[in-house]
mmCIF file of C-alpha atoms and ligand atoms in Angstrom:
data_model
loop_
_atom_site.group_PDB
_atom_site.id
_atom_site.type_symbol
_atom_site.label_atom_id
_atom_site.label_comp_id
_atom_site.label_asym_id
_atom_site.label_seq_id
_atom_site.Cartn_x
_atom_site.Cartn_y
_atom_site.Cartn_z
ATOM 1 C CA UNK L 3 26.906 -5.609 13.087
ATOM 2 C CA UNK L 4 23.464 -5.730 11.498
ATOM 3 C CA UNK L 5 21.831 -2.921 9.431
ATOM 4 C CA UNK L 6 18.892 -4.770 9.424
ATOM 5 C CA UNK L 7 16.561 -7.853 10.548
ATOM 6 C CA UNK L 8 18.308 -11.329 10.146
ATOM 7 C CA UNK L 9 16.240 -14.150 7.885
ATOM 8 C CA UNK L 10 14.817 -16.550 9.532
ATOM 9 C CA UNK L 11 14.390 -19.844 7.361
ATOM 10 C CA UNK L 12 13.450 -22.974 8.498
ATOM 11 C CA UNK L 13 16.361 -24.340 10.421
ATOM 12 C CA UNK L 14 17.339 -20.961 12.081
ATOM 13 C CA UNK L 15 13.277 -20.923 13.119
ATOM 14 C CA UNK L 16 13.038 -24.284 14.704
ATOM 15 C CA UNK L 17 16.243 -23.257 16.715
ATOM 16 C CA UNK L 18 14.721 -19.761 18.061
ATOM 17 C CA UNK L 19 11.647 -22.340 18.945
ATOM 18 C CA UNK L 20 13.615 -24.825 20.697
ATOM 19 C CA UNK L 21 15.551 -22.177 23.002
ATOM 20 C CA UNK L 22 12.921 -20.016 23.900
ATOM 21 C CA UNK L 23 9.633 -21.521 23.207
ATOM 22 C CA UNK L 24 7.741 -22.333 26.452
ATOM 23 C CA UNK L 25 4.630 -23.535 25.314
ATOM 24 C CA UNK L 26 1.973 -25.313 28.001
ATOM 25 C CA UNK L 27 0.607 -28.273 27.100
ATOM 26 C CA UNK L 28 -3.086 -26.865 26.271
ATOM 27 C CA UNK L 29 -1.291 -24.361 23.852
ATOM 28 C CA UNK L 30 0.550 -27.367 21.955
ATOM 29 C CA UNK L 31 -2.713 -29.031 22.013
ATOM 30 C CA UNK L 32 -4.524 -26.511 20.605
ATOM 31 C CA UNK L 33 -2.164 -25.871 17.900
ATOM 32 C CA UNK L 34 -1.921 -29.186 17.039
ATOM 33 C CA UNK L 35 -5.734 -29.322 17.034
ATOM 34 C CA UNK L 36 -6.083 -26.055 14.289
ATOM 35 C CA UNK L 37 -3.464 -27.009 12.184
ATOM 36 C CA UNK L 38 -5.640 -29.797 10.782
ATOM 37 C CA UNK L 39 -8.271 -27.199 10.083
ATOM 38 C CA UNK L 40 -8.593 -25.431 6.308
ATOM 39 C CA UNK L 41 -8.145 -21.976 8.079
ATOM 40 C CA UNK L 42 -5.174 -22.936 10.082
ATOM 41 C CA UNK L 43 -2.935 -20.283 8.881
ATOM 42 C CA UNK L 44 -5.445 -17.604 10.717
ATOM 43 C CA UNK L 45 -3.795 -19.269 14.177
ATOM 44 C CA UNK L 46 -0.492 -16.817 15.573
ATOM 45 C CA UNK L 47 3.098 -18.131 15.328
ATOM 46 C CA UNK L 48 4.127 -19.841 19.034
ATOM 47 C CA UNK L 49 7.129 -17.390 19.365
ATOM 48 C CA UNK L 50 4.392 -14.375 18.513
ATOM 49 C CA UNK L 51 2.122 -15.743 21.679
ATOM 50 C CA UNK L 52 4.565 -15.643 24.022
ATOM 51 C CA UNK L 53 5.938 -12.342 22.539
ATOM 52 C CA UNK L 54 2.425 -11.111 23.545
ATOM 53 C CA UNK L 55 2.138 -12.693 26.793
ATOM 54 C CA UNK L 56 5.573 -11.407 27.541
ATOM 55 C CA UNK L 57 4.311 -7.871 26.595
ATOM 56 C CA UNK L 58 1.117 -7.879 28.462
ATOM 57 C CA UNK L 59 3.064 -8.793 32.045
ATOM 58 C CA UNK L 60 5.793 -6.166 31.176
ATOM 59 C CA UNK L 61 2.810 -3.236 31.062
ATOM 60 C CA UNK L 62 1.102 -4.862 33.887
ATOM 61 C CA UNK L 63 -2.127 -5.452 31.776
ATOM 62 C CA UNK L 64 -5.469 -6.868 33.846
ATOM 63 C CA UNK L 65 -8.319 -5.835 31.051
ATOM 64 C CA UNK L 66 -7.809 -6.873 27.492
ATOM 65 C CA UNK L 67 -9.912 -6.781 24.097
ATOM 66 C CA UNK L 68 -9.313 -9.161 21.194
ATOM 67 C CA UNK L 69 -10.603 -8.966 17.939
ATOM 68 C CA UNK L 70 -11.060 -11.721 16.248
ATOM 69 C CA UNK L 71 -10.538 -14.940 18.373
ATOM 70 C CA UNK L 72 -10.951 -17.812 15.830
ATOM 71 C CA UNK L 73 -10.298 -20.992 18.136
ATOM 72 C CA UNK L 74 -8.578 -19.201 20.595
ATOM 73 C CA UNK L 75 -4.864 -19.712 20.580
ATOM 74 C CA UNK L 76 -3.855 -15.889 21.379
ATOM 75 C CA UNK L 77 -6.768 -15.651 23.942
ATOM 76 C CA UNK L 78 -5.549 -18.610 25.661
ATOM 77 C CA UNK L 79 -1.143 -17.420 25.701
ATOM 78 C CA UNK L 80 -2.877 -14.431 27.000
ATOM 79 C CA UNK L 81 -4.876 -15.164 29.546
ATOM 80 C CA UNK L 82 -2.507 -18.042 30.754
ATOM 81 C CA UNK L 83 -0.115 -15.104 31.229
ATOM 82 C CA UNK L 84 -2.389 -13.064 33.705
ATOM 83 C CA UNK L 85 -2.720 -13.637 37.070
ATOM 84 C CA UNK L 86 -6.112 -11.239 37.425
ATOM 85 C CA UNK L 87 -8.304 -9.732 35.134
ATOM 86 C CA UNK L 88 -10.762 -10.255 31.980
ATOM 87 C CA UNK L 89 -10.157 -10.445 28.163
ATOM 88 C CA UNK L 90 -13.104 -9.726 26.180
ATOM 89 C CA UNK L 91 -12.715 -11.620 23.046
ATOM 90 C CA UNK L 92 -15.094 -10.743 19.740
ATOM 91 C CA UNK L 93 -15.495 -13.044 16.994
ATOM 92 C CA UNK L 94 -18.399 -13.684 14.752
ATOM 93 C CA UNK L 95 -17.605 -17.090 13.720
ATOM 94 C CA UNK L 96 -19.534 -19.711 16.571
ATOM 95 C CA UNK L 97 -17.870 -23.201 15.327
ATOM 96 C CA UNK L 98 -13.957 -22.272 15.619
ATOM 97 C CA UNK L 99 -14.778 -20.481 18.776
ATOM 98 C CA UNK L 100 -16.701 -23.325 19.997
ATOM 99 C CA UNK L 101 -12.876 -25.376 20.014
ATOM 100 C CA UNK L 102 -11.388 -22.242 21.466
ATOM 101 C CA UNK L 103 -13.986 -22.438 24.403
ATOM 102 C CA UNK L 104 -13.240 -26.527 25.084
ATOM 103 C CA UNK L 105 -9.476 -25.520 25.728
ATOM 104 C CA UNK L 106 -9.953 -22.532 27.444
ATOM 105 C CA UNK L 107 -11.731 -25.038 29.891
ATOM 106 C CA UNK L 108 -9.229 -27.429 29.504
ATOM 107 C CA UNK L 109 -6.349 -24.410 31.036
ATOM 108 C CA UNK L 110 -9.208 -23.459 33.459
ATOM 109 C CA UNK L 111 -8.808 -20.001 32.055
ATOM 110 C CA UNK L 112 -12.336 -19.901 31.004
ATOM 111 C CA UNK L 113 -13.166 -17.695 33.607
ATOM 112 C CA UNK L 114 -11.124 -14.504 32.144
ATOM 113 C CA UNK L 115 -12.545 -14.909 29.081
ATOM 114 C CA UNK L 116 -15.334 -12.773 27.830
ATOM 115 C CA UNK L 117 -16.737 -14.254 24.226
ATOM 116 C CA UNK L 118 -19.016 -12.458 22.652
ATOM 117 C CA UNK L 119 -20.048 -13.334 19.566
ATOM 118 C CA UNK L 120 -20.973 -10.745 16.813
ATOM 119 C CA UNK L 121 -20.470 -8.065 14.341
ATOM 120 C CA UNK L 122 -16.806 -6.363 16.275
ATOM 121 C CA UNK L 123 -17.554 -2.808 15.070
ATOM 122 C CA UNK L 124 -21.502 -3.461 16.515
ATOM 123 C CA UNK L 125 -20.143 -4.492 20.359
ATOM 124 C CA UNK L 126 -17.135 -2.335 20.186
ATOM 125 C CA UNK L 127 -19.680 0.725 19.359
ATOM 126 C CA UNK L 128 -21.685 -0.248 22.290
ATOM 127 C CA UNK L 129 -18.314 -0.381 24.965
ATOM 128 C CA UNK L 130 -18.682 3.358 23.721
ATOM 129 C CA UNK L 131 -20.591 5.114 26.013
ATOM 130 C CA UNK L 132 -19.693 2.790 29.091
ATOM 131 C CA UNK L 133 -18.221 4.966 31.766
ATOM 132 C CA UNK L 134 -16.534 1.222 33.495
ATOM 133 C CA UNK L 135 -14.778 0.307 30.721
ATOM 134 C CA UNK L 136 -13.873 3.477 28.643
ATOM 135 C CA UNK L 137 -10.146 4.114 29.646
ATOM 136 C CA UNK L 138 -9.649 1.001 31.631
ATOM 137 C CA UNK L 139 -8.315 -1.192 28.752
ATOM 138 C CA UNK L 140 -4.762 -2.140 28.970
ATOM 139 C CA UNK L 141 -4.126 -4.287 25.839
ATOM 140 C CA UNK L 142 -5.510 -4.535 22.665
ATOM 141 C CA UNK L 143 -5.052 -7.488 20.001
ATOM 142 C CA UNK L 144 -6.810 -6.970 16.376
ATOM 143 C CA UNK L 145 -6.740 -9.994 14.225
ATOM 144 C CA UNK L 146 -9.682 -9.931 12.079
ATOM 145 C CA UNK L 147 -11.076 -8.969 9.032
ATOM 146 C CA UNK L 148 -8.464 -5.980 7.559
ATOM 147 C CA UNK L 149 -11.036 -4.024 6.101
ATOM 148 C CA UNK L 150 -12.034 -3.017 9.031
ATOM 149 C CA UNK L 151 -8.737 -2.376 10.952
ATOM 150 C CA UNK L 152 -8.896 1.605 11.010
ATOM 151 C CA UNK L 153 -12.414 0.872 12.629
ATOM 152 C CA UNK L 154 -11.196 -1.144 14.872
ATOM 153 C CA UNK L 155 -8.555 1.015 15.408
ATOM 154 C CA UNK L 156 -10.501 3.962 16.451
ATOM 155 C CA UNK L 157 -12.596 2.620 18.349
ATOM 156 C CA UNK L 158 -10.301 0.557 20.804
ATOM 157 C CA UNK L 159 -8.164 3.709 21.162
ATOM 158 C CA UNK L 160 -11.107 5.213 22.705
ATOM 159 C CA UNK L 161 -11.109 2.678 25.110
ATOM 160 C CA UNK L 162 -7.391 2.628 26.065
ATOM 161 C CA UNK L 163 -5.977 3.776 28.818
ATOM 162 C CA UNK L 164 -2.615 5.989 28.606
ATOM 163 C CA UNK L 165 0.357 3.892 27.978
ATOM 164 C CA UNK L 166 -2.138 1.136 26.687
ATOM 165 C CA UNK L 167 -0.706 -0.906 23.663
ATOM 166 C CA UNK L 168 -2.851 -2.064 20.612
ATOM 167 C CA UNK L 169 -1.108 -4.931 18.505
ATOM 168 C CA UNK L 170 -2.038 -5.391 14.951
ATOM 169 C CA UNK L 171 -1.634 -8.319 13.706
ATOM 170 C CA UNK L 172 -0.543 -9.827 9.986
ATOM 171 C CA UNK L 173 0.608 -5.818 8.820
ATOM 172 C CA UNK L 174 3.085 -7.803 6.354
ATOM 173 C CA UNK L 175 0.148 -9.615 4.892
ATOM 174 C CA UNK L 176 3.026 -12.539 3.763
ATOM 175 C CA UNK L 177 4.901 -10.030 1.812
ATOM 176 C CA UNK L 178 2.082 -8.513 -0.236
ATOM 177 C CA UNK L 179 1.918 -4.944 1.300
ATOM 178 C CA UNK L 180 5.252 -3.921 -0.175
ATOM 179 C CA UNK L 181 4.138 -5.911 -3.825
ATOM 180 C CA UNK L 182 1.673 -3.119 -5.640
ATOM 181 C CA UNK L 183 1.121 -5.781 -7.972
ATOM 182 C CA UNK L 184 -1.256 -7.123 -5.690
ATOM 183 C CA UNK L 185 -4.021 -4.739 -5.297
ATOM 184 C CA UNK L 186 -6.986 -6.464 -3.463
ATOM 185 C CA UNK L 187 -8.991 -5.460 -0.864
ATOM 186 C CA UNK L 188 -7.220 -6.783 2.103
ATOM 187 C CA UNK L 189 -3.939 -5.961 0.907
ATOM 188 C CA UNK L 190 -5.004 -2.268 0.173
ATOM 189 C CA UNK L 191 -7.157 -1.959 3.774
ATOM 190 C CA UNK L 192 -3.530 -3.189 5.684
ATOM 191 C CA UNK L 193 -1.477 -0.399 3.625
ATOM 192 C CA UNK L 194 -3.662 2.418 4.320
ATOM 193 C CA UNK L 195 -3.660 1.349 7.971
ATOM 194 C CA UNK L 196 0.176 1.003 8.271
ATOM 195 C CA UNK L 197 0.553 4.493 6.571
ATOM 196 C CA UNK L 198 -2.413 5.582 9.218
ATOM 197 C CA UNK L 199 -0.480 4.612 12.027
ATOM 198 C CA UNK L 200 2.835 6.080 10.809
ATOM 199 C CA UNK L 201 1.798 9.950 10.988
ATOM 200 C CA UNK L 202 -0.513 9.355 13.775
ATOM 201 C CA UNK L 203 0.890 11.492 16.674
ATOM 202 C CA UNK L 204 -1.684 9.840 19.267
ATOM 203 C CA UNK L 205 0.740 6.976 19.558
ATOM 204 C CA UNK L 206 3.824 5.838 19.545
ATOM 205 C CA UNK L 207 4.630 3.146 16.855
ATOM 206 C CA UNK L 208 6.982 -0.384 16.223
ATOM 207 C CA UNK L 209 6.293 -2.556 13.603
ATOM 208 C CA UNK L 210 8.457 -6.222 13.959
ATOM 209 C CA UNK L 211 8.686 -8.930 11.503
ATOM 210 C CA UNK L 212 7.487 -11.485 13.806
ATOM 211 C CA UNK L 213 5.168 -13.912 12.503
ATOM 212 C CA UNK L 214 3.381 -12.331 9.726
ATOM 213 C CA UNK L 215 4.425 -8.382 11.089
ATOM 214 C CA UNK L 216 3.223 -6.950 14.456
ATOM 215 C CA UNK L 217 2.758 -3.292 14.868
ATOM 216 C CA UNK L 218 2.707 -2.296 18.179
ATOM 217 C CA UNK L 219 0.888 1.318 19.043
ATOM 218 C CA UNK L 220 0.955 3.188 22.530
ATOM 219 C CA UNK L 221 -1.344 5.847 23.174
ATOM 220 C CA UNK L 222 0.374 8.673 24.585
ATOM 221 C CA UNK L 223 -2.444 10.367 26.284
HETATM 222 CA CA1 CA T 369 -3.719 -13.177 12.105
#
């Protein structure tokens, strides 16, 4: 019996890895790749990936946004995982997506992959008003900047379909949400949004402690 999540250290983590992890060969490339770069802690947990890819064939999902790409590694689990369909992936940096783009080609997934590079709140304004892709999203990752989640937020929602799923990424923030000594601006912008999202009757809510916390929102209708 368990009243409430098991710790995971080091040992008990390479374990959950080495029974469950099926990671192609691209992926481990790629992760091998980032790791050696100063931002590498930006890249998603292996376990988290699959999680997502797992996810996005249990809802059936064909047209996906991502928000914040970096060099790639969630763009590639995810579009690995679908058989049809088209993630558009935002990002405004041009050199880490440059490495995601050489192993996208490298899994031949390039070709569901949407980049566009730019301010997110700027491109997601402009999906707005477009009657083809207003409702028809299926799956939403954010991952970028966390002063702009709620905006993000918003605006995605109003792109979702019914039963859609938006996954936020690093809502834990390595501990520092639930610390009020630490009061910067991230840290603040990822409390406010995990309060948002808990009295927001538009969706229904989960938030796991898998890589760096996961919240997971449905919209009902
Ligand atoms: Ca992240």
């Amino acid at each position: 019996m368990s009243k409430s999540t098991i710790e995971l250290n080091q040992g008990l983590y390479d374990y959950l890895l080495s029974v469950s992890l099926r990671e192609s060969r691209v992926l481990k490339d790629l992760r091998k790749t980032t790791s050696l770069l100063p931002n590498a802690r930006m890249q998603i947990a292996p376990d988290q990936g699959q999680f997502m890819a797992l996810l996005l064939k249990i809802i059936g999902a064909k047209n996906l946004i991502e928000v914040g790409t970096y060099t790639g590694y969630s763009t590639l689990v995810c579009a690995q995982a679908l058989k049809e369909g088209k993630i558009i992936a935002i990002d405004r940096d041009e050199v880490s997506t440059k490495i995601a783009q050489k192993y996208w080609r490298d899994a031949e997934v390039d070709n569901l992959i949407d980049l566009r590079i730019g301010d997110a709140v700027d491109i997601l304004e402009e999906m707005q008003d477009d009657p083809v892709i207003q409702g028809s999203i299926d799956f939403v990752f954010i991952d970028a900047d966390k002063s702009n989640y709620l905006n993000y937020y918003e605006l995605t929602l109003n792109l979702l379909r019914k039963n859609g799923i938006i996954l936020f990424d690093n809502v834990l923030w390595d501990g520092a949400v639930a610390d009020q000594s630490f009061q910067d601006e991230d840290t603040i912008a990822l409390r406010k949004l995990n309060e948002f999202l808990l009295q927001d009757d538009r969706v229904d809510i989960t938030m796991i402690a898998i890589g760096d916390g996961l919240t997971i929102a449905r919209k009902k209708t």
